[in-house]
Coordinates of C-alpha atoms and ligand atoms in Angstrom, one line a residue:
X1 CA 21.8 81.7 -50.4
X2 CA 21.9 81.5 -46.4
X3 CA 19.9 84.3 -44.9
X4 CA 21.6 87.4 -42.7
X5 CA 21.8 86.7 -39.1
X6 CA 20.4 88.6 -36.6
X7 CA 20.7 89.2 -32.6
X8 CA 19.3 90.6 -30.0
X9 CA 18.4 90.6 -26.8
X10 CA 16.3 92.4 -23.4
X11 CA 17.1 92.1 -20.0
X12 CA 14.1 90.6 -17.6
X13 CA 14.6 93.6 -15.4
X14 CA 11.5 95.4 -14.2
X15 CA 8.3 96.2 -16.1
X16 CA 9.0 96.9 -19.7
X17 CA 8.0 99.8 -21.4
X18 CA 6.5 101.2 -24.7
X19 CA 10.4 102.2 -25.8
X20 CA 11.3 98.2 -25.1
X21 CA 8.5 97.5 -27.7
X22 CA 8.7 100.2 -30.4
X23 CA 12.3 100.3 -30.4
X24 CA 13.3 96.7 -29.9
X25 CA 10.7 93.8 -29.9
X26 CA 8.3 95.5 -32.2
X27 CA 10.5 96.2 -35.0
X28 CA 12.3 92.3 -34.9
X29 CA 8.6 90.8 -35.7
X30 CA 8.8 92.3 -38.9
X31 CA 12.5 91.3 -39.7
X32 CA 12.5 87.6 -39.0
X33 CA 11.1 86.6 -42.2
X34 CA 14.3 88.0 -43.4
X35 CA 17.0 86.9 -41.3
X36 CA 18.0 84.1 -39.3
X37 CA 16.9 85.4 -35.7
X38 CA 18.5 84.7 -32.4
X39 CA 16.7 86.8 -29.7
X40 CA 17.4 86.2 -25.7
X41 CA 16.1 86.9 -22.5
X42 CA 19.4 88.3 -21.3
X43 CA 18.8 87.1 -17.2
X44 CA 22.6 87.4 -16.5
X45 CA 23.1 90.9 -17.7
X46 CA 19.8 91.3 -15.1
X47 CA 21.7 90.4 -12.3
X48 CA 23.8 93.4 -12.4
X49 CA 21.8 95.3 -10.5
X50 CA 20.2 93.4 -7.4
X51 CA 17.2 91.3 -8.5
X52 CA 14.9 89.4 -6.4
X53 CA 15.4 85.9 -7.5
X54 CA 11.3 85.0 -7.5
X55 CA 10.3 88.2 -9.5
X56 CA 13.5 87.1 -11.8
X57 CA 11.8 84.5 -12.8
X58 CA 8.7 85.4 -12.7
X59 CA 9.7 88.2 -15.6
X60 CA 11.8 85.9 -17.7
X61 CA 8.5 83.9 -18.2
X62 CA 6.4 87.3 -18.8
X63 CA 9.3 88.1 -21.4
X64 CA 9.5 85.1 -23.2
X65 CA 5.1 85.0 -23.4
X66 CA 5.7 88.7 -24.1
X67 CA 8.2 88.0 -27.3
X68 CA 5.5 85.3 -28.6
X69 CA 2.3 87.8 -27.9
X70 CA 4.2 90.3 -30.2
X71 CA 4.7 87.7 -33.0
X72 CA 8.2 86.4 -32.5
X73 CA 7.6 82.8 -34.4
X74 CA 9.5 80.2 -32.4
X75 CA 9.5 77.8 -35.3
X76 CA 11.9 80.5 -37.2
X77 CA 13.5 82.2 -34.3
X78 CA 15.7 81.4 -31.8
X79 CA 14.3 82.1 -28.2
X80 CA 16.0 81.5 -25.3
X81 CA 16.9 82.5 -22.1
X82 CA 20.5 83.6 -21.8
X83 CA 21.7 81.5 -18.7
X84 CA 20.4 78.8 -20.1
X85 CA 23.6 78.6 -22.6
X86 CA 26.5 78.4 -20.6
X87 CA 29.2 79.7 -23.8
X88 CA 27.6 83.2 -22.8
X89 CA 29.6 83.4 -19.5
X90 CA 32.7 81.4 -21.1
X91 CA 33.1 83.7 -24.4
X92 CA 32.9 86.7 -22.0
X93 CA 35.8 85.3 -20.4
X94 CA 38.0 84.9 -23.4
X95 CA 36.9 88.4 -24.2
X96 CA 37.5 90.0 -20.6
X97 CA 41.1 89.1 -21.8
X98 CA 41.4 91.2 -24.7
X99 CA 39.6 94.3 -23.1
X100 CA 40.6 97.0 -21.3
X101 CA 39.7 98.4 -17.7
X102 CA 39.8 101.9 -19.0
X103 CA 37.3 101.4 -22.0
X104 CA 34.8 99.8 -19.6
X105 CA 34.8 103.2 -17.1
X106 CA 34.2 105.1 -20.5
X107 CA 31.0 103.4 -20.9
X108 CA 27.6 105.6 -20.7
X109 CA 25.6 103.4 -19.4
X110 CA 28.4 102.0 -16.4
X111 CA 28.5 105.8 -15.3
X112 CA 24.8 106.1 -15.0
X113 CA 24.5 103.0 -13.8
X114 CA 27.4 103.4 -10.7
X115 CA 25.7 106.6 -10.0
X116 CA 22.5 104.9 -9.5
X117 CA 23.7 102.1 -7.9
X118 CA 26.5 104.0 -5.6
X119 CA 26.2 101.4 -3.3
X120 CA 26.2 98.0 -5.9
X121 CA 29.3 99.2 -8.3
X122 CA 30.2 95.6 -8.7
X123 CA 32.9 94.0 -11.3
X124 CA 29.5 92.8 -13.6
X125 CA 28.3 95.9 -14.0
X126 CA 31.5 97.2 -15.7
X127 CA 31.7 94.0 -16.9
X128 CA 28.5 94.0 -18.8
X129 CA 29.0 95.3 -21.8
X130 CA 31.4 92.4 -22.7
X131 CA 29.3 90.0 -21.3
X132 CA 26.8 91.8 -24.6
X133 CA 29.9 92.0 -26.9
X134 CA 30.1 87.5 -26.0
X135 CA 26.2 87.4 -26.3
X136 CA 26.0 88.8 -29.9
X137 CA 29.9 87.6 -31.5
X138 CA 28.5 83.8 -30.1
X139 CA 26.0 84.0 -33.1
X140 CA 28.0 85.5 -35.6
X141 CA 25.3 88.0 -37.0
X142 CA 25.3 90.5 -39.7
X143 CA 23.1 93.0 -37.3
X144 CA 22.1 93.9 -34.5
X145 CA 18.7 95.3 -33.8
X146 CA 18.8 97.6 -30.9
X147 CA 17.6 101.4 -29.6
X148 CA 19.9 104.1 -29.9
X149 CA 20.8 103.8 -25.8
X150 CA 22.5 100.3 -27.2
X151 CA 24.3 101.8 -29.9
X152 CA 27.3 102.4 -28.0
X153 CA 27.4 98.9 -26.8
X154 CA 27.6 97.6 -29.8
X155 CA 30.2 99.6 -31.2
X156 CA 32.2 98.3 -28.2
X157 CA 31.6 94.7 -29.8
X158 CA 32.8 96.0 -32.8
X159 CA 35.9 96.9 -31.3
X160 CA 36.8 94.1 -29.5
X161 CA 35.5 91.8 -32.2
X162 CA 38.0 93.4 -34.6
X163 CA 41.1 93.3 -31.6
X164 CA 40.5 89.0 -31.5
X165 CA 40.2 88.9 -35.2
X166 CA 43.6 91.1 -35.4
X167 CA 45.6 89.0 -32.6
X168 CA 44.4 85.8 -33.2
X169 CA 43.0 85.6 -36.8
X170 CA 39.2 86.1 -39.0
X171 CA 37.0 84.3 -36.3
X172 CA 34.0 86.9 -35.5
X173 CA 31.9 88.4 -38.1
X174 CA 32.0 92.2 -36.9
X175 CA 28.0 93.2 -36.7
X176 CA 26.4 96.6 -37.5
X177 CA 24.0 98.1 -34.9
X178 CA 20.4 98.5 -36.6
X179 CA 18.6 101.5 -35.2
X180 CA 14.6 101.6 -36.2
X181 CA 14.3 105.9 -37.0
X182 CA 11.0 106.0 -35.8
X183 CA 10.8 104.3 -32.0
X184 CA 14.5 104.2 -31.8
X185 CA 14.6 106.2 -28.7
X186 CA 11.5 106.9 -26.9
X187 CA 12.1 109.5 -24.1
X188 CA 10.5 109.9 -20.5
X189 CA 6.8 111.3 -20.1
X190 CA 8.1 113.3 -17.3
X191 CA 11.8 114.2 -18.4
X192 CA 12.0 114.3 -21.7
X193 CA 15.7 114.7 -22.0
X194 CA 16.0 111.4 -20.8
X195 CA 15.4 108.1 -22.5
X196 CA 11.7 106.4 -21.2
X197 CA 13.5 103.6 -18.4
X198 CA 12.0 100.6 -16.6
X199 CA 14.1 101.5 -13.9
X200 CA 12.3 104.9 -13.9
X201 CA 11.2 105.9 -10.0
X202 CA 8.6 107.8 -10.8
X203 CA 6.0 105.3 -12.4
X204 CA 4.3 108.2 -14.5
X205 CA 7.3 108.5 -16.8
X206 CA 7.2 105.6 -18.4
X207 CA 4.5 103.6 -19.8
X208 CA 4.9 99.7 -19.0
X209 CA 3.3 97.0 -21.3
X210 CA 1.3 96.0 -18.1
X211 CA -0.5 99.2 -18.0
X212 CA -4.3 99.1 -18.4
X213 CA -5.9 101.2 -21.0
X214 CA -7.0 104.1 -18.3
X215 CA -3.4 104.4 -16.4
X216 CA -2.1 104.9 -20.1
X217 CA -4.2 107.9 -21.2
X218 CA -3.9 109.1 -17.6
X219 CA 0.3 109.2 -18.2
X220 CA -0.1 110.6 -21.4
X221 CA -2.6 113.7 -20.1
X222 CA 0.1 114.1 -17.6
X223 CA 3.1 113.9 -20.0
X224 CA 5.5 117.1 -19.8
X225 CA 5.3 119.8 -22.9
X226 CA 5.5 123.1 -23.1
X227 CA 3.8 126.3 -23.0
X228 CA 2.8 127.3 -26.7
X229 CA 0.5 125.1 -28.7
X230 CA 2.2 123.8 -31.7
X231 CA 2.3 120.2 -32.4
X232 CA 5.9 119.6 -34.0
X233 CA 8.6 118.5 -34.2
X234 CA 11.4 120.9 -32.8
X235 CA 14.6 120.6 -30.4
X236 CA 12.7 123.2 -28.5
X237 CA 10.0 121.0 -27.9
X238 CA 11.6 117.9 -26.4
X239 CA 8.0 117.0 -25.2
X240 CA 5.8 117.5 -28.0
X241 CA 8.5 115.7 -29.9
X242 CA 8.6 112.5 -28.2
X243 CA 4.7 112.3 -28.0
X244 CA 4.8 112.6 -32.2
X245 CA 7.3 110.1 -31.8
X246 CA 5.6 107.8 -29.9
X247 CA 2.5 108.4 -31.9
X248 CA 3.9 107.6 -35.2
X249 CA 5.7 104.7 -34.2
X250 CA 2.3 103.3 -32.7
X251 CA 0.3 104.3 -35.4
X252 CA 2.7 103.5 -38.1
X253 CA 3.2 106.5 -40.2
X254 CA 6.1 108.8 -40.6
X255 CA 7.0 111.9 -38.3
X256 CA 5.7 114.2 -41.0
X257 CA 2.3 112.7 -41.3
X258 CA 1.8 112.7 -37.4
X259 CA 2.7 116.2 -38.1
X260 CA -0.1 116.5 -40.4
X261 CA -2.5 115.0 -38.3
X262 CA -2.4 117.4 -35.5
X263 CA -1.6 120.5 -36.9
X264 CA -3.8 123.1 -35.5
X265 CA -5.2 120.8 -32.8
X266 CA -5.1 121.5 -29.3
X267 CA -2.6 120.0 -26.4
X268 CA -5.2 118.3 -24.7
X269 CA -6.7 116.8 -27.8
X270 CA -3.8 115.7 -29.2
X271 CA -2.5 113.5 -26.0
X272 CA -5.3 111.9 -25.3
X273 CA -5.3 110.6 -29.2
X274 CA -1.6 109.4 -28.6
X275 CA -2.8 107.9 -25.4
X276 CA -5.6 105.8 -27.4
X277 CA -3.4 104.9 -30.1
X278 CA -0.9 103.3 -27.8
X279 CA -3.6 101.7 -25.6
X280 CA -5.6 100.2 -28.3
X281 CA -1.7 98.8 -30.4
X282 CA -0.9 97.5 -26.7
X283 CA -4.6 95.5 -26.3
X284 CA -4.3 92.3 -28.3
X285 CA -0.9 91.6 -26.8
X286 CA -1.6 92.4 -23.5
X287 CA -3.9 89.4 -23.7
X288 CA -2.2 87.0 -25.8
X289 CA 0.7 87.4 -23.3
X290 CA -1.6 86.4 -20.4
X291 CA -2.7 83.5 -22.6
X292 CA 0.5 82.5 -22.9
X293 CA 1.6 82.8 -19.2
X294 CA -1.4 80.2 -18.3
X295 CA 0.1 77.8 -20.7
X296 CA 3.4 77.3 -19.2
X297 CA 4.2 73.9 -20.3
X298 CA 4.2 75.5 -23.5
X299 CA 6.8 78.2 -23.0
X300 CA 9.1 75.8 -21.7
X301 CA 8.9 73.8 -24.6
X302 CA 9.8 76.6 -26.7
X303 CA 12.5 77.9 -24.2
X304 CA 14.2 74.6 -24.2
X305 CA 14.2 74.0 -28.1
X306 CA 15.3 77.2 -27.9
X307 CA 18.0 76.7 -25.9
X308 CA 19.0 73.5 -27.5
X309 CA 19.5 75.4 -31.2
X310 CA 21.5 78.2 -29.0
X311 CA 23.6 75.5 -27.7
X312 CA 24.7 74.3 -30.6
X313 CA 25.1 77.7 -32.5
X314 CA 27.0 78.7 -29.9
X315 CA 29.4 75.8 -29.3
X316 CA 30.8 76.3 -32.7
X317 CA 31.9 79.6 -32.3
X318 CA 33.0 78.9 -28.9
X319 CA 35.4 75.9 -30.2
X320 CA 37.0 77.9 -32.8
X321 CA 37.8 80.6 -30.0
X322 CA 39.5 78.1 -27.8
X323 CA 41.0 76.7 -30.5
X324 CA 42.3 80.3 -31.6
X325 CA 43.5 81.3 -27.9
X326 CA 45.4 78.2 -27.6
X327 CA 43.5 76.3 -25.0
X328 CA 44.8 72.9 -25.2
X329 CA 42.1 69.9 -27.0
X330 CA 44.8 66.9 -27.1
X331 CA 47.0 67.1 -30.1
Ligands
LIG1 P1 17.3 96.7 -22.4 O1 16.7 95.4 -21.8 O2 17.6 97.8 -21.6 O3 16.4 97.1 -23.6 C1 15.9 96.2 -24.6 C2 15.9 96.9 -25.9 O4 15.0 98.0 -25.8 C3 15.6 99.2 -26.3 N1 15.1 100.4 -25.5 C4 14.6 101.4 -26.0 N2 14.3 101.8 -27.3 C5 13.7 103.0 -27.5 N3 13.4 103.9 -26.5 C6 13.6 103.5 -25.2 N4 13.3 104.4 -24.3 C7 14.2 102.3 -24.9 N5 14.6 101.7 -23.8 C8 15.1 100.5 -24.1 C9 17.1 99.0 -26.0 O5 17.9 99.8 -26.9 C10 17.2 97.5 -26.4 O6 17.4 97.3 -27.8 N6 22.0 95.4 -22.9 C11 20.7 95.2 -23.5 C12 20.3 93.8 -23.5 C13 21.2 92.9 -24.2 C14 21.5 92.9 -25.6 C15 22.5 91.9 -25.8 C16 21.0 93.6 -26.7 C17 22.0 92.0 -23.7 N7 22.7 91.3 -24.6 C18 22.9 91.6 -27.1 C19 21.5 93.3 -28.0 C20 22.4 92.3 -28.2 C21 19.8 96.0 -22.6 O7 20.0 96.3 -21.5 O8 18.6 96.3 -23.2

């Protein structure tokens, strides 16, 4: 029996952070001996928001190194770099067609994003989440491994897989999201309401990949919590919350057990632990992914087999859509 198929991808946008990791690349190491895995560097969703073009590339390098320093296997995987397969940008076409201007303004992350980026509303930025929908229906997967900030995305995908399959006949496999529990949604150090961002201004909310072992306990000793001195898990406790989070997902044990460790312990005590934990999970990658970035002959090799087995995946789908629409091929 074939295996499952399974896509996803992460934007070479600014420095990514521990959320990235626990709640997307971490979790897809342990899944592709499972599934047939596609996983991208998605560069044209990037260029939604202004991008300088050198630090573009430089960060779709430190990506892919990053995906192989976490253990993404390129002999089983799929890695590749999203403008580097040109059916990305004509699926999103075909599906522009079939979607409407008004679900696009509904979007979360198009509202946060305009008011971010008053000045740079362009048509890609409402655009985006089609461009995503084309990404992952290209590949035809059973799931989709994403954090819960995604999860609306895909259920967009969803929809407009199911409108083609409707008008025009079965031709997308309709994907579930996958959302890890633990790591799905790792919040801000400073504002804890709001998910941990690499777009974050302020540098001490998030915690980048980059960051040395002394900058992360330093951001954990300044994370936000709250003024009593219990170490649970509560709505109340936003803060306290995440940092469990965030410790169980590094440390790999369940909410409850992170729970267990702490109880009674002190504030201070308790984020300077989290602090370690992360900075000593983050070590070995940290320098496997420098490794990697001195060996760039090898990441293009893998980047362009990559590419290659996109190509192809991604032709098939793309053929049967024109066929579908009624784009003409010779009779
Ligand atoms: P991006 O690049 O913002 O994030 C990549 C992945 O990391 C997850 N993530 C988080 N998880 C937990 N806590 C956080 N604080 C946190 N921040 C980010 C995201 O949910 C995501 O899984 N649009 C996508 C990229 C994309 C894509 C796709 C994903 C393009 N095409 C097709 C899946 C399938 C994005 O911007 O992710």
């Amino acid at each position: 029996m074939e295996n499952k198929v399974l896509y996803s991808a992460v934007q070479p946008s600014g420095n990514l952070t521990i959320g990235n990791y626990a709640g997307a690349i971490r979790n897809w190491v342990r899944m592709q001996s499972e599934f047939d895995c596609f996983f991208a560097i998605a560069d044209m969703h990037a260029i939604t928001v202004r991008q300088e073009p050198a630090l573009l590339r430089r960060r779709t390098a430190e990506l892919a190194a990053l995906y192989l320093a976490c253990g993404i296997d390129p002999e089983r995987c799929t890695l590749y770099v999203q403008s580097q397969v040109s059916a990305h940008a004509e699926l999103a076409w075909a599906l522009n067609c079939i979607t409407y201007v008004g679900e696009m303004e509904r979007m979360t992350q198009f509202k946060d994003k305009s008011r971010k980026h008053a000045d740079n509303i362009n048509m890609g930025l409402m655009d985006y989440p089609v461009l995503m929908a084309a990404d992952i229906l290209l590949y035809q997967p059973h799931y989709v491994p994403v954090g819960a900030d995604q999860k609306q995305h895909v259920e967009i995908t969803r929809d407009i897989a199911i409108r083609f399959n409707n008008r025009y006949g079965e031709t997308f496999r309709v994907p579930e999201p996958y959302i890890m529990k633990e790591g799905a949604s790792i919040k801000s150090l400073q504002e804890p309401a709001k998910k941990m961002s690499k777009s974050d201004e302020n540098a001490n909310a998030s915690v980048y990949l980059t960051d040395d072992k002394d900058t992360i306990i330093r951001k954990f000793k300044r994370a936000v919590t709250d003024s009593d001195n219990e170490i649970r898990v509560s709505p109340e406790k936003a803060g306290i919350s995440n940092l469990l989070n965030i410790y169980a997902s590094f440390a790999g044990c369940s909410l409850a057990e992170a729970e267990n460790t702490f109880r009674g312990k002190g504030y201070g005590d308790f984020k300077l632990a989290v602090g370690e934990t992360v900075a000593d999970a983050l070590a070995p990658v940290q320098e496997e992914q420098r490794r990697l970035l001195s060996d760039k002959e090898y990441l293009n090799s893998v980047l362009q087999a990559g590419a290659e087995r996109a190509f192809k995946a991604s032709r098939k789908t793309l053929s049967k859509v024109y066929r579908k629409i009624g784009f003409y091929r010779g009779e």
